[in-house]
Coordinates of C-alpha atoms in Angstrom, one line a residue:
Chain A
M273 CA 0.0 0.0 0.0
S274 CA 1.3 3.4 -1.0
T275 CA 1.5 6.1 1.6
I276 CA -1.0 8.6 0.3
Q277 CA -1.2 12.0 2.1
H278 CA -4.6 13.2 2.9
D279 CA -6.3 16.6 3.5
E280 CA -6.6 17.3 7.2
H281 CA -10.2 18.5 6.9
P282 CA -12.9 16.2 5.8
K283 CA -15.5 17.0 3.1
L284 CA -19.0 15.6 2.7
M285 CA -19.1 14.1 -0.7
K286 CA -20.9 11.5 -2.8
G287 CA -18.8 8.4 -3.6
N288 CA -18.8 9.1 -7.3
E289 CA -17.7 12.7 -6.8
A290 CA -15.0 11.6 -4.4
L291 CA -13.7 9.2 -7.0
A292 CA -13.8 11.9 -9.7
E293 CA -12.0 14.5 -7.5
A294 CA -9.4 11.9 -6.4
S295 CA -8.7 11.1 -10.0
L296 CA -7.7 14.7 -10.7
R297 CA -5.6 14.8 -7.5
A298 CA -3.9 11.5 -8.6
G299 CA -2.6 13.3 -11.7
L300 CA -5.2 12.1 -14.2
Q301 CA -4.2 13.1 -17.7
A302 CA -7.1 11.8 -19.8
Y303 CA -10.7 10.7 -19.0
F304 CA -13.1 9.2 -21.4
G305 CA -16.7 8.3 -20.4
Y306 CA -20.3 7.9 -21.4
P307 CA -23.4 8.6 -19.3
I308 CA -25.0 5.7 -17.4
T309 CA -26.8 5.6 -14.1
P310 CA -25.6 5.3 -11.4
Q311 CA -22.1 6.6 -12.3
S312 CA -22.9 9.7 -14.4
E313 CA -21.8 12.0 -11.6
I314 CA -18.2 11.1 -12.4
L315 CA -18.5 12.3 -15.9
E316 CA -20.5 15.4 -14.8
Y317 CA -18.0 16.2 -12.0
L318 CA -15.0 16.0 -14.3
T319 CA -16.6 18.0 -17.1
E320 CA -17.6 20.7 -14.6
Q321 CA -14.0 20.8 -13.2
A322 CA -12.5 20.8 -16.7
P323 CA -11.9 24.6 -17.0
K324 CA -9.7 24.4 -13.9
H325 CA -7.7 21.5 -15.4
K326 CA -7.0 22.6 -18.9
D327 CA -4.1 20.2 -19.2
V328 CA -6.4 17.2 -18.5
V329 CA -8.3 15.7 -21.4
I330 CA -11.9 15.2 -20.3
L331 CA -14.0 13.9 -23.1
Q332 CA -17.5 12.5 -23.4
A333 CA -17.3 9.7 -25.9
E334 CA -20.1 8.4 -28.2
S335 CA -20.2 5.0 -26.5
E336 CA -18.5 2.9 -23.9
I337 CA -16.9 1.1 -26.8
A338 CA -15.3 4.3 -28.0
S339 CA -14.4 5.3 -24.4
I340 CA -12.4 2.2 -23.7
N341 CA -10.6 2.4 -27.1
M342 CA -9.8 6.1 -26.4
V343 CA -8.3 4.9 -23.1
Y344 CA -6.3 2.3 -25.0
G345 CA -4.9 5.0 -27.3
A346 CA -4.2 7.5 -24.5
A347 CA -2.6 4.8 -22.3
G348 CA -0.4 3.7 -25.2
A349 CA 0.7 7.3 -25.7
G350 CA 1.8 7.3 -22.0
A351 CA -1.1 9.1 -20.3
R352 CA -2.5 8.3 -16.9
T353 CA -6.0 7.6 -18.1
M354 CA -9.3 6.4 -16.7
T355 CA -12.8 5.5 -17.8
T356 CA -15.9 4.8 -15.6
S357 CA -19.2 3.2 -16.3
S358 CA -21.8 0.9 -14.8
S359 CA -22.6 -2.8 -15.5
P360 CA -24.1 -2.7 -19.0
G361 CA -21.5 -0.2 -20.1
I362 CA -18.7 -2.3 -18.7
S363 CA -20.0 -5.3 -20.6
L364 CA -19.6 -3.2 -23.8
M365 CA -16.0 -2.4 -22.9
Q366 CA -14.9 -6.0 -22.5
E367 CA -13.3 -6.4 -25.9
G368 CA -11.2 -3.2 -25.3
I369 CA -10.3 -4.3 -21.8
S370 CA -9.0 -7.6 -23.2
Y371 CA -6.9 -5.7 -25.7
I372 CA -5.5 -3.4 -23.0
A373 CA -4.6 -6.4 -20.8
A374 CA -3.0 -8.2 -23.7
S375 CA -1.1 -5.1 -24.8
E376 CA 0.0 -4.5 -21.1
L377 CA -1.3 -0.9 -20.9
P378 CA -1.9 0.6 -17.5
C379 CA -5.3 2.3 -16.9
L380 CA -8.0 2.6 -14.4
I381 CA -11.6 1.5 -14.9
A382 CA -14.4 2.0 -12.4
N383 CA -17.5 -0.1 -12.4
V384 CA -20.3 1.4 -10.3
Q385 CA -22.4 -1.7 -10.4
R386 CA -26.1 -1.9 -10.9
G387 CA -28.4 -4.9 -10.9
G388 CA -28.6 -7.2 -14.0
P389 CA -28.6 -9.2 -16.1
G390 CA -29.6 -7.2 -19.2
L391 CA -30.7 -3.6 -18.8
G392 CA -31.6 -4.7 -15.2
T393 CA -32.1 -1.9 -12.7
I394 CA -30.3 1.2 -11.7
Q395 CA -30.2 0.0 -8.1
P396 CA -26.9 -1.3 -6.5
A397 CA -25.7 -4.8 -7.0
Q398 CA -22.6 -7.0 -7.0
G399 CA -23.4 -9.1 -10.0
D400 CA -20.3 -8.3 -12.0
Y401 CA -17.8 -10.1 -9.6
F402 CA -17.2 -13.0 -12.1
Q403 CA -16.8 -10.5 -15.0
A404 CA -14.3 -8.4 -13.1
T405 CA -12.2 -11.0 -11.4
K406 CA -12.1 -13.9 -13.9
G407 CA -11.3 -11.8 -17.1
G408 CA -14.6 -10.7 -18.5
G409 CA -13.5 -10.4 -22.1
H410 CA -11.9 -13.1 -24.3
G411 CA -8.7 -14.9 -23.5
D412 CA -6.7 -15.6 -20.3
Y413 CA -6.2 -12.3 -18.6
H414 CA -7.0 -10.6 -15.3
L415 CA -7.5 -7.1 -14.0
I416 CA -6.4 -5.8 -10.6
V417 CA -9.7 -5.5 -8.8
L418 CA -10.2 -3.2 -5.8
A419 CA -13.4 -3.2 -3.8
P420 CA -14.0 0.0 -1.8
S421 CA -16.6 -0.1 1.0
S422 CA -16.7 3.6 1.9
V423 CA -16.5 7.0 0.2
Q424 CA -13.0 7.3 1.7
E425 CA -11.9 4.2 -0.1
M426 CA -13.7 5.3 -3.3
A427 CA -11.1 8.2 -3.3
D428 CA -8.1 6.3 -1.9
F429 CA -8.4 3.4 -4.4
V430 CA -8.1 5.7 -7.3
F431 CA -4.5 6.3 -6.2
E432 CA -4.0 2.7 -5.4
G433 CA -5.5 1.6 -8.7
F434 CA -3.2 3.9 -10.8
R435 CA -0.2 2.9 -8.7
L436 CA -0.7 -0.8 -9.2
A437 CA -1.8 -0.5 -12.9
E438 CA 1.4 1.4 -13.7
E439 CA 3.7 -0.8 -11.6
Y440 CA 2.4 -4.0 -13.2
R441 CA 1.5 -2.5 -16.6
M442 CA -2.1 -3.8 -16.6
P443 CA -5.6 -2.4 -16.2
A444 CA -7.0 -1.9 -12.7
M445 CA -10.7 -1.8 -11.8
I446 CA -12.5 -0.3 -8.9
L447 CA -15.5 -2.6 -8.5
T448 CA -18.0 -0.6 -6.5
D449 CA -21.8 -0.2 -6.7
G450 CA -24.6 2.3 -7.0
A451 CA -25.1 2.7 -3.3
L452 CA -21.4 3.6 -2.6
G453 CA -21.4 5.8 -5.7
Q454 CA -24.5 7.7 -4.6
M455 CA -24.1 7.9 -0.8
M456 CA -22.7 10.9 0.9
E457 CA -20.1 10.4 3.5
K458 CA -17.2 12.2 5.2
V459 CA -14.0 11.9 3.2
C460 CA -10.4 13.2 3.7
L461 CA -9.3 13.6 0.1
P462 CA -5.9 12.5 -1.0
K463 CA -3.5 15.3 -1.7
Y464 CA -2.3 16.4 -5.2
G465 CA 1.1 15.2 -6.2
S466 CA 1.3 12.3 -3.9
L467 CA 1.4 9.8 -6.8
P468 CA 4.5 10.4 -8.9
K469 CA 4.6 9.0 -12.4
K470 CA 7.5 7.0 -13.8
E471 CA 8.9 7.6 -17.2
A472 CA 8.1 4.7 -19.6
N473 CA 10.1 3.7 -22.6
W474 CA 7.5 1.7 -24.5
T475 CA 5.0 4.5 -25.3
T476 CA 4.0 5.7 -28.7
T477 CA 5.0 9.4 -28.6
G478 CA 6.9 9.6 -31.9
K479 CA 9.8 7.4 -32.9
L480 CA 13.0 9.3 -32.2
E481 CA 16.0 8.6 -34.5
S482 CA 17.8 7.3 -31.4
R483 CA 15.5 4.4 -30.8
E484 CA 13.5 1.6 -32.4
R485 CA 9.9 2.2 -33.1
N486 CA 7.4 1.4 -30.4
F487 CA 4.3 -0.4 -31.4
I488 CA 1.4 -1.5 -29.2
T489 CA -0.3 -4.6 -30.3
S490 CA -1.9 -7.8 -29.0
L491 CA -1.5 -9.7 -32.3
H492 CA 1.0 -12.5 -32.5
M493 CA 0.2 -14.8 -35.4
E494 CA 2.7 -17.5 -34.4
S495 CA 1.4 -19.8 -31.7
E496 CA 4.8 -20.2 -30.2
K497 CA 5.0 -16.4 -29.7
M498 CA 1.4 -16.1 -28.5
E499 CA 2.0 -18.8 -25.9
L500 CA 5.1 -16.9 -24.7
V501 CA 2.9 -13.7 -24.3
N502 CA 0.4 -15.8 -22.3
L503 CA 3.2 -17.2 -20.1
H504 CA 4.5 -13.7 -19.5
L505 CA 1.0 -12.5 -18.4
Q506 CA 0.5 -15.5 -16.1
D507 CA 3.9 -14.8 -14.6
K508 CA 2.8 -11.3 -13.9
Y509 CA -0.4 -12.4 -12.3
R510 CA 1.6 -14.7 -10.0
K511 CA 3.8 -11.8 -8.9
L512 CA 0.7 -9.7 -8.3
K513 CA -0.2 -12.0 -5.4
Q514 CA 2.1 -10.0 -3.2
E515 CA -0.5 -7.1 -3.4
V516 CA -3.3 -9.1 -1.8
R517 CA -5.2 -7.0 0.7
C518 CA -7.9 -8.1 3.1
E519 CA -9.5 -6.6 6.3
L520 CA -10.0 -8.9 9.2
I521 CA -12.4 -7.9 11.9
N522 CA -12.9 -10.0 15.1
T523 CA -11.7 -13.1 13.3
K524 CA -9.5 -14.6 16.0
D525 CA -12.3 -15.9 18.3
A526 CA -15.0 -16.3 15.6
D527 CA -17.0 -19.4 15.3
I528 CA -18.8 -18.0 12.3
L529 CA -16.8 -15.9 9.7
L530 CA -18.7 -13.6 7.4
V531 CA -16.9 -13.1 4.1
A532 CA -18.1 -10.0 2.1
Y533 CA -16.7 -7.1 0.1
G534 CA -17.8 -3.5 -0.6
L535 CA -21.3 -2.6 0.5
S536 CA -22.1 -6.1 1.7
A537 CA -19.1 -6.0 4.0
R538 CA -20.5 -2.8 5.7
I539 CA -23.8 -4.6 6.3
C540 CA -21.9 -7.6 7.6
G541 CA -20.1 -5.4 10.0
K542 CA -23.4 -4.3 11.5
A543 CA -24.7 -7.9 11.6
M544 CA -21.5 -8.9 13.4
E545 CA -22.1 -6.3 16.1
I546 CA -25.7 -7.4 16.7
A547 CA -24.7 -11.1 16.7
R548 CA -21.9 -10.4 19.3
G549 CA -24.5 -8.6 21.4
K550 CA -26.4 -11.9 21.4
G551 CA -23.4 -13.8 22.4
I552 CA -22.5 -15.4 19.0
N553 CA -18.8 -15.1 18.1
V554 CA -18.9 -13.6 14.6
G555 CA -16.0 -12.1 12.6
V556 CA -15.8 -10.5 9.2
I557 CA -13.2 -11.2 6.4
R558 CA -13.4 -8.3 3.9
P559 CA -11.4 -8.9 0.7
I560 CA -10.2 -5.5 -0.5
T561 CA -8.4 -6.9 -3.6
L562 CA -10.9 -9.2 -5.3
Y563 CA -8.1 -10.0 -7.8
P564 CA -5.7 -11.1 -6.5
F565 CA -8.1 -12.9 -4.2
P566 CA -7.0 -13.6 -0.6
Y567 CA -7.2 -17.3 -0.9
E568 CA -4.4 -18.0 1.6
I569 CA -5.7 -15.6 4.2
I570 CA -9.1 -17.3 4.1
A571 CA -7.6 -20.7 4.1
S572 CA -5.7 -19.9 7.3
F573 CA -9.1 -19.7 9.1
A574 CA -10.5 -22.9 7.7
D575 CA -11.0 -25.8 10.1
S576 CA -13.8 -28.2 10.9
M577 CA -15.0 -26.2 13.9
R578 CA -15.7 -22.9 12.0
M579 CA -18.4 -22.0 9.5
F580 CA -18.2 -19.5 6.8
L581 CA -21.1 -17.4 5.5
T582 CA -20.5 -15.4 2.3
V583 CA -22.8 -12.5 1.8
E584 CA -23.1 -10.9 -1.6
M585 CA -25.6 -8.8 -3.6
N586 CA -25.7 -11.5 -6.3
A587 CA -26.7 -15.2 -6.8
G588 CA -23.4 -16.4 -5.3
Q589 CA -20.2 -15.5 -7.1
M590 CA -17.4 -14.8 -4.7
V591 CA -18.6 -17.7 -2.6
E592 CA -17.0 -20.0 -5.2
D593 CA -13.6 -18.5 -4.4
V594 CA -14.2 -18.8 -0.7
R595 CA -15.0 -22.5 -1.3
L596 CA -11.8 -22.9 -3.3
A597 CA -9.8 -21.2 -0.5
V598 CA -11.4 -23.3 2.3
N599 CA -11.0 -26.4 0.2
G600 CA -13.5 -28.5 2.1
K601 CA -12.1 -27.9 5.5
S602 CA -15.1 -25.8 6.7
S603 CA -18.7 -25.5 5.7
V604 CA -19.3 -22.5 3.5
Y605 CA -22.8 -21.0 3.3
F606 CA -24.2 -18.2 1.2
K607 CA -26.7 -15.4 1.7
G608 CA -27.5 -13.2 -1.3
R609 CA -30.0 -10.8 -2.6
M610 CA -30.2 -9.8 -6.3
G611 CA -31.6 -7.4 -8.8
G612 CA -30.8 -4.3 -6.8
M613 CA -32.0 -5.6 -3.4
I614 CA -29.7 -5.0 -0.5
P615 CA -29.5 -7.6 2.3
T616 CA -30.4 -6.1 5.8
P617 CA -28.4 -6.9 8.9
E618 CA -31.6 -8.6 10.3
E619 CA -31.7 -11.0 7.3
I620 CA -28.0 -11.9 7.9
I621 CA -28.6 -12.3 11.7
L622 CA -31.3 -14.9 10.9
E623 CA -28.7 -16.9 8.8
I624 CA -26.1 -16.5 11.6
E625 CA -28.5 -17.7 14.3
A626 CA -29.4 -20.7 12.2
L627 CA -25.7 -21.5 11.7
A628 CA -25.0 -21.0 15.5
E629 CA -27.8 -23.4 16.3
K630 CA -26.4 -26.0 13.8
Q631 CA -23.0 -25.6 15.5
R632 CA -24.6 -26.2 19.0
T633 CA -26.6 -29.2 18.0
M634 CA -23.6 -30.7 16.2
G635 CA -21.4 -30.0 19.2
Q636 CA -19.3 -28.0 16.8
S637 CA -18.8 -24.8 18.7
A638 CA -15.1 -23.9 18.4
G639 CA -15.0 -22.4 21.8
Y640 CA -12.2 -20.1 20.8
L641 CA -12.9 -17.9 23.9
Chain B
M24 CA 21.1 -7.0 -48.2
S25 CA 24.2 -6.5 -50.4
T26 CA 24.2 -3.7 -52.9
T27 CA 26.9 -2.3 -55.2
V28 CA 26.8 1.5 -55.4
N29 CA 28.5 3.4 -58.1
E30 CA 29.4 6.6 -56.4
T31 CA 29.3 8.5 -59.6
M32 CA 25.6 7.7 -60.0
E33 CA 23.0 10.0 -58.8
I34 CA 20.3 8.5 -56.6
V35 CA 17.0 9.5 -58.1
Y36 CA 14.7 7.3 -56.2
E37 CA 14.9 5.3 -53.0
K38 CA 12.9 3.7 -50.2
P39 CA 11.6 6.2 -47.7
K40 CA 13.5 5.7 -44.4
T41 CA 10.2 5.4 -42.6
L42 CA 9.5 2.1 -44.4
T43 CA 11.1 -1.0 -42.8
E44 CA 12.9 -3.8 -44.6
S45 CA 10.1 -6.3 -43.9
P46 CA 9.1 -8.3 -47.0
T47 CA 5.5 -7.6 -48.0
H48 CA 2.6 -9.9 -47.0
Y49 CA 0.2 -8.2 -49.4
C50 CA -0.9 -10.1 -52.5
P51 CA 0.6 -9.4 -55.9
G52 CA -1.1 -6.3 -57.4
C53 CA -2.7 -5.1 -54.1
G54 CA -2.9 -1.4 -53.6
H55 CA -2.0 -1.3 -49.9
G56 CA 1.7 -1.4 -50.4
V57 CA 1.5 1.7 -52.6
V58 CA -0.6 3.5 -50.2
H59 CA 1.8 2.7 -47.4
R60 CA 4.7 3.9 -49.4
V61 CA 3.1 7.2 -50.4
L62 CA 2.1 7.9 -46.8
M63 CA 5.6 7.2 -45.6
E64 CA 7.1 9.2 -48.4
V65 CA 5.1 12.2 -47.3
I66 CA 6.1 11.8 -43.7
D67 CA 9.8 11.6 -44.7
E68 CA 9.6 14.6 -47.0
M69 CA 7.9 16.6 -44.4
G70 CA 10.4 15.4 -41.8
I71 CA 7.7 14.6 -39.3
G72 CA 8.6 10.9 -38.6
E73 CA 9.6 11.7 -35.1
Q74 CA 6.4 13.4 -34.3
T75 CA 4.0 10.9 -35.9
V76 CA 1.9 8.1 -34.4
G77 CA -0.1 5.8 -36.6
I78 CA -3.0 3.6 -35.8
A79 CA -3.4 0.2 -37.6
P80 CA -6.7 -1.5 -38.1
V81 CA -7.9 -5.1 -38.2
G82 CA -8.0 -6.4 -41.8
C83 CA -5.4 -6.8 -44.5
S84 CA -3.5 -3.8 -43.2
V85 CA -3.4 -5.2 -39.6
F86 CA 0.4 -5.5 -40.0
A87 CA 0.8 -1.9 -41.2
Y88 CA 3.2 -1.5 -38.2
N89 CA 5.5 -4.1 -39.7
Y90 CA 6.2 -1.8 -42.6
M91 CA 5.8 1.7 -41.2
N92 CA 8.8 2.7 -39.2
V93 CA 7.0 5.1 -36.9
D94 CA 5.4 4.6 -33.5
M95 CA 2.2 2.7 -34.0
Q96 CA -0.7 1.2 -32.1
G97 CA -2.9 -1.7 -33.4
A98 CA -6.6 -1.1 -32.8
A99 CA -9.5 -3.5 -32.3
H100 CA -11.7 -4.0 -35.4
G101 CA -13.4 -0.7 -36.2
R102 CA -11.9 1.3 -33.3
A103 CA -8.9 2.9 -35.0
S104 CA -10.4 6.4 -35.0
A105 CA -11.3 6.1 -31.3
V106 CA -7.8 5.0 -30.5
A107 CA -6.4 7.8 -32.7
T108 CA -8.6 10.2 -30.7
G109 CA -7.1 9.0 -27.5
V110 CA -3.6 9.4 -28.8
R111 CA -4.1 12.8 -30.5
R112 CA -5.9 14.3 -27.4
V113 CA -3.0 13.5 -25.1
L114 CA -0.4 14.4 -27.7
P115 CA -2.0 17.6 -29.2
D116 CA 1.2 18.7 -31.0
K117 CA 2.0 15.4 -32.7
Y118 CA 0.7 14.1 -36.0
V119 CA -1.7 11.2 -35.9
F120 CA -3.1 9.1 -38.7
S121 CA -5.4 6.1 -38.7
Y122 CA -5.4 3.6 -41.5
Q123 CA -8.5 1.4 -42.1
G124 CA -10.2 -0.7 -44.7
D125 CA -13.8 -0.6 -45.7
G126 CA -15.1 -3.3 -43.3
D127 CA -13.3 -1.8 -40.4
L128 CA -14.2 1.9 -41.1
A129 CA -17.6 1.6 -42.7
A130 CA -19.2 -1.4 -41.1
I131 CA -18.1 -2.3 -37.6
G132 CA -16.5 1.1 -37.0
T133 CA -19.2 3.3 -38.5
G134 CA -20.1 4.9 -35.1
E135 CA -16.5 5.7 -34.3
T136 CA -15.9 7.0 -37.8
I137 CA -18.8 9.4 -37.8
H138 CA -18.2 10.7 -34.3
T139 CA -14.5 11.1 -34.7
V140 CA -15.0 13.3 -37.7
N141 CA -17.9 15.1 -36.1
R142 CA -15.6 16.1 -33.2
G143 CA -13.2 17.4 -35.8
E144 CA -10.4 15.4 -34.4
N145 CA -7.1 16.7 -35.8
I146 CA -6.1 13.5 -37.4
L147 CA -5.7 12.1 -40.9
M148 CA -8.0 9.2 -41.6
V149 CA -6.9 7.0 -44.4
F150 CA -9.7 4.8 -45.8
V151 CA -8.7 2.1 -48.2
N152 CA -11.8 0.9 -50.0
N153 CA -11.5 -2.3 -52.1
G154 CA -15.1 -3.3 -51.7
I155 CA -14.4 -6.6 -50.0
Y156 CA -13.1 -8.3 -46.8
G157 CA -9.7 -9.4 -48.0
M158 CA -8.1 -10.8 -44.9
T159 CA -11.0 -13.1 -44.0
G160 CA -11.3 -14.5 -47.5
G161 CA -13.4 -12.3 -49.7
Q162 CA -16.7 -11.7 -47.9
M163 CA -19.2 -8.9 -48.8
A164 CA -18.1 -5.5 -47.5
P165 CA -20.3 -2.4 -46.8
T166 CA -18.8 -1.0 -50.0
S167 CA -19.2 -4.1 -52.2
L168 CA -21.0 -3.1 -55.4
C169 CA -24.5 -4.2 -56.3
G170 CA -24.3 -7.6 -58.1
M171 CA -20.8 -8.2 -56.9
V172 CA -20.0 -11.8 -56.2
T173 CA -18.3 -12.5 -52.9
S174 CA -18.0 -15.5 -50.6
T175 CA -21.1 -14.4 -48.7
T176 CA -23.0 -13.0 -51.7
P177 CA -22.4 -16.0 -54.0
Y178 CA -25.3 -14.9 -56.3
G179 CA -24.2 -11.3 -56.3
R180 CA -25.0 -8.5 -53.9
D181 CA -28.8 -7.9 -53.8
A182 CA -29.4 -4.4 -52.6
S183 CA -33.1 -5.1 -51.9
F184 CA -32.0 -7.7 -49.4
I185 CA -28.8 -6.5 -47.9
G186 CA -28.7 -2.8 -48.7
H187 CA -26.7 -0.6 -51.1
P188 CA -23.0 0.0 -51.1
L189 CA -22.3 2.7 -48.5
K190 CA -20.8 5.9 -49.7
I191 CA -19.5 6.8 -46.3
T192 CA -17.0 9.4 -47.6
E193 CA -19.9 11.5 -49.0
M194 CA -21.6 11.1 -45.6
I195 CA -18.5 12.2 -43.8
A196 CA -18.2 15.3 -46.0
Q197 CA -21.5 16.5 -44.6
L198 CA -20.1 16.9 -41.1
P199 CA -18.8 20.2 -39.9
G200 CA -15.8 18.5 -38.3
A201 CA -14.6 17.3 -41.7
Y202 CA -12.1 19.8 -43.1
Y203 CA -10.8 18.1 -46.1
V204 CA -12.4 15.1 -47.8
A205 CA -11.2 13.5 -51.0
R206 CA -11.2 10.2 -52.9
H207 CA -8.1 9.0 -54.7
A208 CA -6.6 5.9 -56.2
V209 CA -3.2 4.3 -56.8
H210 CA -3.7 2.5 -60.1
T211 CA -1.6 4.9 -62.2
P212 CA 1.5 7.1 -61.5
A213 CA -0.7 10.2 -62.0
A214 CA -3.2 8.9 -59.4
V215 CA -0.3 8.2 -57.0
R216 CA 1.0 11.8 -57.4
K217 CA -2.5 13.2 -56.6
L218 CA -2.8 11.0 -53.5
K219 CA 0.6 12.2 -52.3
K220 CA -0.5 15.8 -52.6
A221 CA -3.7 15.0 -50.6
F222 CA -1.7 13.3 -47.8
K223 CA 0.7 16.2 -47.7
A224 CA -2.1 18.8 -47.5
S225 CA -3.8 16.7 -44.7
F226 CA -0.7 16.8 -42.5
E227 CA -0.3 20.5 -43.1
F228 CA -3.9 21.0 -42.0
Q229 CA -3.4 18.8 -39.0
K230 CA -0.5 21.0 -37.9
E231 CA -2.8 24.0 -38.1
K232 CA -5.5 22.0 -36.2
K233 CA -8.1 22.5 -38.8
G234 CA -10.2 19.4 -38.2
T235 CA -10.4 15.9 -39.6
C236 CA -8.9 15.1 -43.0
F237 CA -10.4 12.1 -44.6
I238 CA -8.8 10.5 -47.6
E239 CA -10.4 7.5 -49.3
V240 CA -8.3 5.4 -51.6
V241 CA -10.3 3.2 -54.0
T242 CA -8.1 0.1 -54.6
N243 CA -8.4 -3.4 -56.0
C244 CA -8.3 -6.8 -54.4
P245 CA -7.1 -9.2 -57.0
S246 CA -7.3 -12.2 -54.6
G247 CA -10.7 -11.4 -53.3
W248 CA -12.1 -10.4 -56.7
K249 CA -10.6 -13.5 -58.2
K250 CA -8.9 -11.6 -60.9
T251 CA -5.3 -11.0 -62.1
P252 CA -3.9 -7.6 -61.0
L253 CA -4.4 -6.2 -64.5
E254 CA -8.0 -7.5 -64.7
A255 CA -8.6 -6.2 -61.2
N256 CA -7.5 -2.7 -62.2
E257 CA -9.6 -2.7 -65.3
W258 CA -12.6 -3.9 -63.4
M259 CA -12.0 -1.2 -60.8
E260 CA -11.9 1.5 -63.4
K261 CA -15.0 0.2 -65.1
N262 CA -17.1 -0.6 -62.0
M263 CA -15.8 1.0 -58.9
F264 CA -14.9 4.5 -60.2
P265 CA -18.4 5.3 -61.6
Y266 CA -19.9 4.5 -58.1
Y267 CA -17.0 5.9 -56.1
P268 CA -15.9 8.9 -58.4
L269 CA -12.4 10.1 -57.7
G270 CA -11.7 13.7 -56.8
D271 CA -12.2 16.2 -54.1
I272 CA -15.4 16.0 -52.1
K273 CA -14.9 18.7 -49.5
V274 CA -12.1 21.2 -50.0
P275 CA -11.1 24.1 -47.8
A276 CA -11.0 27.5 -49.4
A277 CA -7.3 27.6 -49.0
M278 CA -6.8 24.7 -51.5
K279 CA -9.1 26.0 -54.2

């Protein structure tokens, strides 16, 4: 984690606006976007700020397809560049994201998720977990995926996203949702200039006499070459594991571990408090990097005495990774709401109580305290 | 490559230094190689190679960056002008050109083409129109002529079923962002000289940030058309040129 410096005085801001303001403070050089609810405030905020940032390209494109390909061009020309959208728009971008990943270009993409599938709803959801963490477009590739759960993190992860994208030369995604984008919360914004940019030698800025031409492509007709490109990408993804981040809350003595990210993790935090008030030892594991996923951290908690409950705003996506991590050593349960519905702490408590009862009757209480 | 040079001889013609030594992958008689050469010749003569970024498409000219010794990016199918927009916006003082075929620019990339020109992006868009998808084996293109036999119109293009050949260059000329729009060819030395002038003017306009310059080059596709290079050129003059007439379509007052 980089050491970002923050303003001393907090502001009250919407998540989307905090993300947009943070991008300017992170040294954004080019933004391309297209309106879609619930992320349009990002495009609106940046176009409003544009007169104060004449050196920053802020352009409304004709589509998400154009946006992501403009990002490809700008990133290839060496600019710190970003696009933002919401679920259907991110689906449109998948081809371009695959090209960006294959061409090893750094950029930041924010997905302010809404409920799907299809045109779905404009209400918040987490249905794009698979798309974000497993690739999304064609071919074997990944993005760095960061999941904020507060307006503060909506701002901070812009810096973190750019830093990681540039260090690993790959696209980073902030996977958030309509609730975090729309809610207002206190935020201490990161300061200008706290994210220096390294000079790159691979950019297309005009071929100087003194060097070979640079060209950015993902086309390698010979299978032998294409496999080498793939091996190189996979090697990079292995190195990326050192960037795994995860928040652990009251996990040490927990009989029941809730696993949730983003908005769901906030709700799980509340459910945990209520459960503990009722004498049930509940903890929360909050993955912050969804890719790389904290498999090893979750595995370290897995034993026959503990139960895991994954809570998501989808039909059960991250729960598959939790099961992979636990590898059969613990029972893994799932609670999800879909289509823009947000689980309440009370709903989660009901699940927790049922699991606690199961543990009692099976004589499975871990008795960690 | 070994060459013997007689120092007393004057060099009257040579390869532009912005063309690489790569052997061509284009079919015999194809116009792409000539268009590449003319474009690079202009860049050389203007001395702007160090300030130029090119965008290659998907299609026969997908490997344009193998021949053009300038910094280049390969775009996804149809998206070259969006990529060019991204490059030109962050490098406002450099020269940017995109290079696309008819399928790329006028079918899958129509949206990007129109909006790029409508914004008046300060780029040169080179549009090579041979009325067929060459790379994928000769399928119908948006610009295939009525009655034209391709691998996906084996009984000839039927406009009542699949629509008419698209005159996208005339459409583009209607947009205020288009500064200079012209249609050329490379089938004769005289045509090549005219194309060269058009490319040169386009880069000069780009320097002055006048808006989008859009140059269509009507060419042949001997392999796709199943003709010899000579037959293909004759067929092109007889059939393509009447539908896609050569000449200026939108010319700034400064050029008149």
